[in-house]
Coordinates of C-alpha atoms and ligand atoms in Angstrom, one line a residue:
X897 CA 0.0 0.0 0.0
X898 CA 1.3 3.7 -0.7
X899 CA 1.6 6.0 1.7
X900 CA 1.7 9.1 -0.1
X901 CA 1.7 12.4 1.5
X902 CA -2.2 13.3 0.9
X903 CA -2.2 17.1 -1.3
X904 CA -6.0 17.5 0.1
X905 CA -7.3 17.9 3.3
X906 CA -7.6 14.5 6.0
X907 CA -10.6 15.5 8.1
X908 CA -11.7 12.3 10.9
X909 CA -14.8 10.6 10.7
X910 CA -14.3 9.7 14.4
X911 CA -14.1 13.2 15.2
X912 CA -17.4 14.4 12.9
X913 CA -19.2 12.1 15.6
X914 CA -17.4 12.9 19.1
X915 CA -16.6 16.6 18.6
X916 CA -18.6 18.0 16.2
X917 CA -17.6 21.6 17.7
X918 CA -14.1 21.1 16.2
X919 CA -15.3 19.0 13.3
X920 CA -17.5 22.0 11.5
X921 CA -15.1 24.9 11.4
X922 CA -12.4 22.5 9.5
X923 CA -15.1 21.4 7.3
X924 CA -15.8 24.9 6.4
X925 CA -12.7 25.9 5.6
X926 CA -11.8 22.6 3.9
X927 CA -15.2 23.3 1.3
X928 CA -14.7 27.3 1.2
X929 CA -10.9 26.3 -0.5
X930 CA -10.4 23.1 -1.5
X931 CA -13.5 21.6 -2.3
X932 CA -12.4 18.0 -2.1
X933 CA -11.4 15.7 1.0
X934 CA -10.0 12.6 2.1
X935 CA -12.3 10.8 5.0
X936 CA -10.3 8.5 7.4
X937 CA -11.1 7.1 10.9
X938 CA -14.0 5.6 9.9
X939 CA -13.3 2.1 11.3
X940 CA -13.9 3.8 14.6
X941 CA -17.8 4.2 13.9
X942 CA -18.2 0.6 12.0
X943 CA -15.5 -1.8 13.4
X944 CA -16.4 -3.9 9.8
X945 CA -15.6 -1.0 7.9
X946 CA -11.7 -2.3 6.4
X947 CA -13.2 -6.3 6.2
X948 CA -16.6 -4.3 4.6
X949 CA -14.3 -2.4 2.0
X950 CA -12.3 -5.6 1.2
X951 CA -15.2 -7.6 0.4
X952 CA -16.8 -4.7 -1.7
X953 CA -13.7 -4.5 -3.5
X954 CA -13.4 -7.9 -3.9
X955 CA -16.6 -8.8 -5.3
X956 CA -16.4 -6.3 -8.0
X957 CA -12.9 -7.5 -8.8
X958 CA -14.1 -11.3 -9.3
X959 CA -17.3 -9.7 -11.4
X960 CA -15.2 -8.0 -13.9
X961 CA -12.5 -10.5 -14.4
X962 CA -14.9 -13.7 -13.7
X963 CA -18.4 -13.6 -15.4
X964 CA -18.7 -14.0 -19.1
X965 CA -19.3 -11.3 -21.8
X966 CA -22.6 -12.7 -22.1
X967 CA -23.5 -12.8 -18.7
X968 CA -22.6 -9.5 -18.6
X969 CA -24.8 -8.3 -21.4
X970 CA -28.1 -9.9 -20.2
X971 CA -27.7 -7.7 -17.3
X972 CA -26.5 -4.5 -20.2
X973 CA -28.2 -1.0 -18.9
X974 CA -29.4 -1.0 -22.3
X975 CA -31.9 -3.7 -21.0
X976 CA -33.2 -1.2 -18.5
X977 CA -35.4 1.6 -19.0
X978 CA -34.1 2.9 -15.7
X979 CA -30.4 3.4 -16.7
X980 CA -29.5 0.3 -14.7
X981 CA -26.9 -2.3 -15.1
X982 CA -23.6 -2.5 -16.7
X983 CA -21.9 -0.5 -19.3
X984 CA -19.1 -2.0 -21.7
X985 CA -15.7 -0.1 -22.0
X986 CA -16.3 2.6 -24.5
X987 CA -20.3 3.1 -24.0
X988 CA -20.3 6.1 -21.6
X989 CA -19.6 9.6 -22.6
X990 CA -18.1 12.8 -21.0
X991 CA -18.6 15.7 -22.9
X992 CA -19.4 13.5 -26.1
X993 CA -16.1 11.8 -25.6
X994 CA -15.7 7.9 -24.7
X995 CA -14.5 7.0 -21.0
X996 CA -12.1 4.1 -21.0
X997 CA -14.2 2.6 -18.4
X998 CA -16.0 -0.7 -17.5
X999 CA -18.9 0.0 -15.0
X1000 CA -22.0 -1.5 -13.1
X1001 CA -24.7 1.5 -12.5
X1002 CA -26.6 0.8 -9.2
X1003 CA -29.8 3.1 -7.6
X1004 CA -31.8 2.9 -4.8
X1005 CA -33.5 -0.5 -5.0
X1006 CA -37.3 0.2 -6.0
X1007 CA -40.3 -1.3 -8.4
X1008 CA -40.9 0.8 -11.4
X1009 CA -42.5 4.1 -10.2
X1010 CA -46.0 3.3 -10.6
X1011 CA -47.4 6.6 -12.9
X1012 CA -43.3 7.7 -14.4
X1013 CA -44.8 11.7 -15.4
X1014 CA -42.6 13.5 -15.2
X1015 CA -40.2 11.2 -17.7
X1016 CA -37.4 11.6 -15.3
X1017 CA -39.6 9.4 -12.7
X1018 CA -38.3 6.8 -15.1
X1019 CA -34.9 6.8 -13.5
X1020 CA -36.4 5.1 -10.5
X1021 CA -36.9 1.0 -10.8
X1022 CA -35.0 -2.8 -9.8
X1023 CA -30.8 -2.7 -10.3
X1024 CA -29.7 -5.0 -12.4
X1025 CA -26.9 -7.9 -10.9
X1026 CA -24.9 -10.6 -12.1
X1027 CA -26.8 -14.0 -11.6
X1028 CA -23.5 -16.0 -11.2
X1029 CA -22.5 -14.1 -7.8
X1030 CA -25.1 -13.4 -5.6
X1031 CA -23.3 -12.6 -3.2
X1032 CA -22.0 -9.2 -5.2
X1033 CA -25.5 -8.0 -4.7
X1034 CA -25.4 -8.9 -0.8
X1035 CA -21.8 -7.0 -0.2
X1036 CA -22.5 -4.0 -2.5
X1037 CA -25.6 -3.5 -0.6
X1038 CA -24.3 -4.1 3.0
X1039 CA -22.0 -1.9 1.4
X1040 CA -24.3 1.0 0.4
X1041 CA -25.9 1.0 3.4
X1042 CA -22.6 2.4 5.4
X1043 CA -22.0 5.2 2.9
X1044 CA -26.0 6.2 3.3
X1045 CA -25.0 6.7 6.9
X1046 CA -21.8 8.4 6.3
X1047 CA -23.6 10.3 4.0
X1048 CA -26.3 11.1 6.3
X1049 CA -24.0 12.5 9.2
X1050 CA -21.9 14.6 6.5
X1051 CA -24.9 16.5 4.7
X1052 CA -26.3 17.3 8.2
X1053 CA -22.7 18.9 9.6
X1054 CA -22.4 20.8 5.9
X1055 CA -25.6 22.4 6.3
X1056 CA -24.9 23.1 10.2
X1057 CA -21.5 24.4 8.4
X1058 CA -23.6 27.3 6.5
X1059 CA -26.4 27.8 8.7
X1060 CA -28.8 27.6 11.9
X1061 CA -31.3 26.5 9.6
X1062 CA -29.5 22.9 8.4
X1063 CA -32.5 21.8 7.1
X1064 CA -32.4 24.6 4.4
X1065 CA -29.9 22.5 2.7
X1066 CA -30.8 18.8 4.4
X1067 CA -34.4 18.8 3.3
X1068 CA -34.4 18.0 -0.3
X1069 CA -32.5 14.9 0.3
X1070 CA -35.1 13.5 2.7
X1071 CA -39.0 11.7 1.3
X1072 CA -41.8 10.3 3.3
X1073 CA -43.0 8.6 0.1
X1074 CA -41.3 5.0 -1.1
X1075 CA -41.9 5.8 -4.6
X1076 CA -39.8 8.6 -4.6
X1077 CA -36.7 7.8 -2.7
X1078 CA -33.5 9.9 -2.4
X1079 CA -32.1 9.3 -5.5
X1080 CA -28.6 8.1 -5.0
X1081 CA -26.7 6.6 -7.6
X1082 CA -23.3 4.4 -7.2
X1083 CA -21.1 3.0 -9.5
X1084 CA -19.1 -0.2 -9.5
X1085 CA -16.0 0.7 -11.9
X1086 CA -13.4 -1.1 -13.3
X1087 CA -10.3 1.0 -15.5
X1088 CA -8.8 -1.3 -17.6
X1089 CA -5.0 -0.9 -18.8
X1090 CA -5.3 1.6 -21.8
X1091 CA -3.3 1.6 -25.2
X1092 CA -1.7 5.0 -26.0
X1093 CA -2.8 7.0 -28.9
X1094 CA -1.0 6.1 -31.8
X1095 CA -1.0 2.2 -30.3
X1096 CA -4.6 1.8 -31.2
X1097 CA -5.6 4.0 -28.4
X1098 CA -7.9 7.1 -28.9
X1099 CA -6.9 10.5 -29.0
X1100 CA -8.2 12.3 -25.8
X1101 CA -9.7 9.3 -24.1
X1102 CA -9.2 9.2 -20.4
X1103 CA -10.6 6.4 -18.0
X1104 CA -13.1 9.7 -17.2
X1105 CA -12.9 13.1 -18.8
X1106 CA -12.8 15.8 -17.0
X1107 CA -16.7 16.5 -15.0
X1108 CA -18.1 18.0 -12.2
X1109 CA -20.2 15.5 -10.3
X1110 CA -24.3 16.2 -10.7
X1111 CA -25.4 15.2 -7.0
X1112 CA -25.4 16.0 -3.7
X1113 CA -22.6 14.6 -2.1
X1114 CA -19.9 11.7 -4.0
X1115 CA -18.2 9.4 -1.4
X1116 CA -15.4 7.1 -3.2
X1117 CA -13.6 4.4 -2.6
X1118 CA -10.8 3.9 -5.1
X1119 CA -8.0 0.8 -5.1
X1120 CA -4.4 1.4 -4.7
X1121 CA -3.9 2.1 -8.3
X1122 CA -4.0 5.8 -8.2
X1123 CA -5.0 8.1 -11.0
X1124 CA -8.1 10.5 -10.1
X1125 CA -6.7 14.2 -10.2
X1126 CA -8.4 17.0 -9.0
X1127 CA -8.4 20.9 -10.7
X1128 CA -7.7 23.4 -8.1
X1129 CA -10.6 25.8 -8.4
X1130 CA -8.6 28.6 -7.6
X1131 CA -5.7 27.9 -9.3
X1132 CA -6.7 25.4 -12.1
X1133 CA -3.7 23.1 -11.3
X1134 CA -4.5 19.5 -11.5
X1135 CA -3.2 17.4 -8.6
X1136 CA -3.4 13.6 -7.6
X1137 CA -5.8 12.4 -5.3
X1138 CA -3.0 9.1 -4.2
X1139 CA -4.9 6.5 -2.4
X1140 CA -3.8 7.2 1.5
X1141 CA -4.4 3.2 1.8
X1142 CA -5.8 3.5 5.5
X1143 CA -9.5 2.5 4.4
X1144 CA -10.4 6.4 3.6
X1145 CA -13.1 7.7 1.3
X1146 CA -12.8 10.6 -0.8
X1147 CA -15.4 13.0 -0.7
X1148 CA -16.6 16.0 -2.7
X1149 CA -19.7 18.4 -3.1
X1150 CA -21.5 18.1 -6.5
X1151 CA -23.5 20.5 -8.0
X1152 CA -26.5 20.0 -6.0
X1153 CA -24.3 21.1 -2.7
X1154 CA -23.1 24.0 -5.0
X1155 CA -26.7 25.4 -5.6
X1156 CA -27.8 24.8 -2.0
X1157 CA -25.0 26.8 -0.4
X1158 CA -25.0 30.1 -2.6
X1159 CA -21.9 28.5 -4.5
X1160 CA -19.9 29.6 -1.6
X1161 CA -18.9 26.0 -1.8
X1162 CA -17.8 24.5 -5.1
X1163 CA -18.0 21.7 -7.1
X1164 CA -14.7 20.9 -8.4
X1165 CA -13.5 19.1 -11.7
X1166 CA -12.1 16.3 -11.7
X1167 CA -10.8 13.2 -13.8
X1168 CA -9.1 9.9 -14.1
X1169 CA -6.2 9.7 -16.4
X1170 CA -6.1 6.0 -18.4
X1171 CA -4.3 3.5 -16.9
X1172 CA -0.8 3.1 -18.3
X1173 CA -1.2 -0.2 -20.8
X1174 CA 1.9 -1.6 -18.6
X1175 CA -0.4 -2.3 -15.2
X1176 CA -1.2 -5.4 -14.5
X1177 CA -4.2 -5.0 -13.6
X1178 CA -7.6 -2.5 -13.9
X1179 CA -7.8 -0.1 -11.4
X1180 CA -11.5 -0.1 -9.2
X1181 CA -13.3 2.4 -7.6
X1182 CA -16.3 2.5 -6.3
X1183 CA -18.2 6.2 -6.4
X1184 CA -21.5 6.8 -4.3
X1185 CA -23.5 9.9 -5.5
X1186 CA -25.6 10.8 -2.3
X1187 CA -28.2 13.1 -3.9
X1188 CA -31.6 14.4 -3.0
X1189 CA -35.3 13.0 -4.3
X1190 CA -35.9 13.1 -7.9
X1191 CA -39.3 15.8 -7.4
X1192 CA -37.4 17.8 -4.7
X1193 CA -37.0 21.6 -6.0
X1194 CA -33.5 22.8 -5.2
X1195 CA -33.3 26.7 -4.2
X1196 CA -30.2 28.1 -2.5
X1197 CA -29.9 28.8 1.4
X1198 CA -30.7 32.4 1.3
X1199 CA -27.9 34.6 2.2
X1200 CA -30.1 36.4 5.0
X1201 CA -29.7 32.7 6.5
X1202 CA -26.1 32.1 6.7
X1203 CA -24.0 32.3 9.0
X1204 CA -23.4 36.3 9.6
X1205 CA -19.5 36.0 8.6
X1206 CA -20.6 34.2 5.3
X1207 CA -22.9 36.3 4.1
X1208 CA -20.5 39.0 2.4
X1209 CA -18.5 35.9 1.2
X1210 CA -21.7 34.8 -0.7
X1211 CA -22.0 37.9 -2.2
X1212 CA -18.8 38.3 -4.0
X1213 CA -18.5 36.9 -7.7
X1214 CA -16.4 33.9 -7.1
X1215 CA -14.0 32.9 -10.7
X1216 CA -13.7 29.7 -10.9
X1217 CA -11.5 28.1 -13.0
X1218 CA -12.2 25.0 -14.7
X1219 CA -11.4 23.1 -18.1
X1220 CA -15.1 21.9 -18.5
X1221 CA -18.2 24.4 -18.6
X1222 CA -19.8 24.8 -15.2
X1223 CA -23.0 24.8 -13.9
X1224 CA -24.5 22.7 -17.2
X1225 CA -26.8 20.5 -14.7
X1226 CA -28.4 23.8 -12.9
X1227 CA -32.4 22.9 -12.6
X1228 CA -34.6 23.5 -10.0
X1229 CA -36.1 20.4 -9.9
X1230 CA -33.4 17.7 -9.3
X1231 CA -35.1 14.6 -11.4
X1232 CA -34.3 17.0 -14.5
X1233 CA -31.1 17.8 -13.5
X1234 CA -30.4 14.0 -13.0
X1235 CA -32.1 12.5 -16.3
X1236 CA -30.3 15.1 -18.6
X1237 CA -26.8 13.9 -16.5
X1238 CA -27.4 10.4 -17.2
X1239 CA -29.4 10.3 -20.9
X1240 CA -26.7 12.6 -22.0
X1241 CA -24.1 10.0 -20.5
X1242 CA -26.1 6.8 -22.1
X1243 CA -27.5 8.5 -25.3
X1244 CA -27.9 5.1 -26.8
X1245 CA -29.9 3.7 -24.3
X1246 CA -32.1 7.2 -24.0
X1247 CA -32.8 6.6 -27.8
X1248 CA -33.9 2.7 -27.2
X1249 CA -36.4 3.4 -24.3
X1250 CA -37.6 7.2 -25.1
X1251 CA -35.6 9.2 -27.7
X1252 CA -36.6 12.7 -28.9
X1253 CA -40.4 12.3 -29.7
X1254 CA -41.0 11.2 -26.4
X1255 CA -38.9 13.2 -24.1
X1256 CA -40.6 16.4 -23.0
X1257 CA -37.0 17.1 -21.1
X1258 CA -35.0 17.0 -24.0
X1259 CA -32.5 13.9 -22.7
X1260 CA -29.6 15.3 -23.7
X1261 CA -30.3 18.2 -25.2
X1262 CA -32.0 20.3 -22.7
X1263 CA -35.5 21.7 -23.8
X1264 CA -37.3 25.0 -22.2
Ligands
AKG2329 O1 -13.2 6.6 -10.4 C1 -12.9 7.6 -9.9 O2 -11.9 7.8 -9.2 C2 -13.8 8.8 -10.1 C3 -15.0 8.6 -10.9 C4 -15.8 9.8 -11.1 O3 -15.4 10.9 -11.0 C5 -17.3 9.6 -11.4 O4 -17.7 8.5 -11.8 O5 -18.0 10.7 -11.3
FE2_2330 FE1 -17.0 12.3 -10.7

């Protein structure tokens, strides 16, 4: 395992539960500049966590190296009208270009919504899992249920970071109704070894171009492999998120955070360079998108309800610098914001189940 000296913040998990006093302020100042985090200490609060991890890590590992191509395509997202299910290398897109990237697409697990008007209630319906290995289901969700906690504890101490009012900002990820669950998303991903261009690679291609994340909050777990850089919002230098290799998470604020907190907090591009074609072996990482309910409306924390000494902050134009256009999934409601992320990601699979006629949002084109 590396053990790299971390260029981003280390803020405790152990201490965002025993001392939150202490906890918040860093937080603050850890979102106001940098924007992304590393979480550690979290085997204090679930004593499984490292065995958890393991087992999450290596259940994916034995699914992308183990079960057959057409295993694998019975179980396609193309197969699901709810953007379930696994994605070949080459079939997802950032910013029209290919990702170099193997993936399984997971949701909250739901039946079809009953009545899907608007379209984007579409998104919500079954995952889609690899017969074979049952027990990848079993650990991904025992899995997925840790993060939602994690999750849970973070979004509530972010919103206490801006305001008295944390509900301002905790309230759209929150439903009463089982239809419409909080609509997080996660990824199982696998980065293959990557020919250069010139050796049959293509120009441009990286394991994921460069994005800013559409959700609430993104919680990641990534192998020892290394290769996720970050651009400094302030600076626009890219620098290398190095696994830590003591069972840490990485966390940053998506879009969704962005809005809510008067963009005094920032969602920051990121990437994964291609893995050099020399590595043995892919790179995994597992990325959970904690993000609100698909009919929540998203309006910003008004800046009569911050805290007093980030209110003129919030004022100020903030430049940010950034090789990809910003703010491209701003809605107020969050189910359009998330069905024009993820048609325009899976065009081909937007044009099997619904495609232009049908689409009153526009899939990934946005409309009105
Ligand atoms: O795999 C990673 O390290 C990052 C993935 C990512 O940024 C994403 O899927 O949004
Ligand atoms: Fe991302």
């Amino acid at each position: 395992m590396p053990t790299a000296t971390p260029q981003l913040p280390v803020l405790s998990y152990a201490e965002a539960l025993n001392s939150p006093s202490t906890f918040i302020p860093a937080l603050r100042e850890t979102l106001l500049t940098s924007g992304f985090f590393y979480l550690a200490d979290i085997q204090q609060a679930f004593p499984t966590w490292d065995a958890d991890l393991k087992a999450a890590f290596d259940v994916s590992r034995r699914f992308f190296e183990e079960v057959s191509v057409e295993e694998k395509e019975g179980m396609a997202m193309r197969e699901s009208k709810h953007f379930r299910g696994w994605s070949g290398v080459g079939s997802e897109r950032t910013k029209g270009v290919v990702d170099l990237r193997e993936q399984i697409d997971l949701g909250p697990e739901t039946p079809p919504h009953p009545s899907p008007a608007p379209i984007y209630l579409s998104l919500y319906g079954p995952n889609l899992y690899p017969p074979s290995q049952p027990s990848f289901a079993t650990t991904i969700s025992a899995y997925r249920s840790h993060l939602e906690i994690i999750a849970r504890v973070l979004l509530r101490l972010i919103g206490e970071s801006l305001t008295s009012s944390p509900e301002l900002l905790t309230a759209p990820f929150y439903s009463e109704d089982p239809t419409t669950p909080p609509y997080s998303r996660m990824k199982v991903v696998s980065y293959p070894p990557a020919p250069p261009p010139g050796e049959g690679g293509e120009e441009g291609a990286l394991g994921v171009g460069a994005h800013a994340d559409g959700g609430g909050l993104t919680l990641l777990a990534q192998d020892s492999t290394g290769g996720l850089q970050v651009q400094k919002w302030d600076t626009g230098e890219w620098i290398d998120v190095t696994p830590l290799g003591r069972g840490e998470l990485v966390l940053n604020i998506g879009q969704v955070i962005e809005n809510l907190s008067a963009d005094l907090y920032t969602s920051t591009t990121h990437r994964v360079l291609p893995v050099p074609s020399t590595s043995p072996r892919s790179r995994l990482s597992i990325p959970f998108f904690f993000s609100p309910v698909l009919t929540s409306s998203l309006t910003s924390i008004p800046i009569s309800k911050l805290h007093p000494e980030l209110q003129a902050q919030a004022l100020k134009e903030k430049e940010v610098k950034s090789e990809v256009k910003r703010g491209d999934l701003k809605e107020v409601v969050f189910g359009r914001a998330a069905w024009r992320g993820i048609t325009r990601s899976h065009v081909e699979v937007w044009e099997r189940w619904y495609g232009a006629e049908k689409d009153p949002v526009g899939g990934p084109e946005r409309k009105g």
